[in-house]
mmCIF file of C-alpha atoms in Angstrom:
data_model
loop_
_atom_site.group_PDB
_atom_site.id
_atom_site.type_symbol
_atom_site.label_atom_id
_atom_site.label_comp_id
_atom_site.label_asym_id
_atom_site.label_seq_id
_atom_site.Cartn_x
_atom_site.Cartn_y
_atom_site.Cartn_z
ATOM 1 C CA UNK A 1 127.879 -26.399 -153.374
ATOM 2 C CA UNK A 2 126.846 -27.426 -156.720
ATOM 3 C CA UNK A 3 129.153 -29.629 -158.939
ATOM 4 C CA UNK A 4 131.186 -28.369 -161.603
ATOM 5 C CA UNK A 5 129.381 -30.544 -164.326
ATOM 6 C CA UNK A 6 125.601 -29.623 -163.076
ATOM 7 C CA UNK A 7 126.772 -26.099 -162.909
ATOM 8 C CA UNK A 8 127.943 -26.158 -166.482
ATOM 9 C CA UNK A 9 124.508 -27.732 -167.497
ATOM 10 C CA UNK A 10 122.549 -25.021 -165.523
ATOM 11 C CA UNK A 11 124.420 -22.257 -167.618
ATOM 12 C CA UNK A 12 123.254 -24.077 -170.832
ATOM 13 C CA UNK A 13 119.590 -24.192 -169.719
ATOM 14 C CA UNK A 14 119.498 -21.117 -168.065
ATOM 15 C CA UNK A 15 122.506 -18.792 -168.760
ATOM 16 C CA UNK A 16 123.856 -16.722 -166.057
ATOM 17 C CA UNK A 17 122.573 -12.866 -166.570
ATOM 18 C CA UNK A 18 124.077 -9.732 -165.488
ATOM 19 C CA UNK A 19 121.903 -7.885 -162.673
ATOM 20 C CA UNK A 20 122.623 -4.598 -164.290
ATOM 21 C CA UNK A 21 121.986 -4.759 -167.780
ATOM 22 C CA UNK A 22 120.381 -8.098 -168.126
ATOM 23 C CA UNK A 23 123.110 -9.340 -170.572
ATOM 24 C CA UNK A 24 124.783 -13.030 -170.654
ATOM 25 C CA UNK A 25 127.693 -13.377 -168.336
ATOM 26 C CA UNK A 26 130.321 -15.011 -169.525
ATOM 27 C CA UNK A 27 131.081 -16.979 -165.919
ATOM 28 C CA UNK A 28 128.218 -18.109 -163.617
ATOM 29 C CA UNK A 29 130.179 -16.876 -160.525
ATOM 30 C CA UNK A 30 129.780 -13.472 -161.591
ATOM 31 C CA UNK A 31 126.798 -10.852 -160.517
ATOM 32 C CA UNK A 32 127.452 -8.162 -162.866
ATOM 33 C CA UNK A 33 129.300 -8.195 -166.202
ATOM 34 C CA UNK A 34 132.395 -5.943 -166.698
ATOM 35 C CA UNK A 35 130.939 -2.660 -168.252
ATOM 36 C CA UNK A 36 128.348 -2.550 -165.486
ATOM 37 C CA UNK A 37 130.927 -3.124 -162.609
ATOM 38 C CA UNK A 38 133.036 -0.200 -163.641
ATOM 39 C CA UNK A 39 129.842 1.876 -164.384
ATOM 40 C CA UNK A 40 128.962 1.667 -160.544
ATOM 41 C CA UNK A 41 129.452 4.381 -158.325
ATOM 42 C CA UNK A 42 132.257 3.557 -155.613
ATOM 43 C CA UNK A 43 131.907 4.994 -152.150
ATOM 44 C CA UNK A 44 134.736 7.121 -150.705
ATOM 45 C CA UNK A 45 135.231 8.614 -147.210
ATOM 46 C CA UNK A 46 134.132 6.886 -143.802
ATOM 47 C CA UNK A 47 131.085 4.744 -143.914
ATOM 48 C CA UNK A 48 128.821 3.094 -141.585
ATOM 49 C CA UNK A 49 129.990 -0.503 -141.903
ATOM 50 C CA UNK A 50 126.390 -1.896 -141.456
ATOM 51 C CA UNK A 51 124.441 0.602 -143.851
ATOM 52 C CA UNK A 52 127.347 2.512 -145.653
ATOM 53 C CA UNK A 53 125.705 5.902 -144.711
ATOM 54 C CA UNK A 54 128.424 8.397 -144.463
ATOM 55 C CA UNK A 55 130.012 8.419 -140.997
ATOM 56 C CA UNK A 56 129.449 11.242 -138.259
ATOM 57 C CA UNK A 57 132.482 12.640 -136.554
#
């Protein structure tokens, strides 16, 4: 685990980038920004816990 000081220096040199829109993230521990997170389609119904395909009855 990186120390907080090292993480902050790294964020200045290489800002964290959103995996969805490539925008700069406000926090280094996030993978996507709030806008991209809200735009993700959420799966509903019974799903396979391994691959998330619809479960067969």
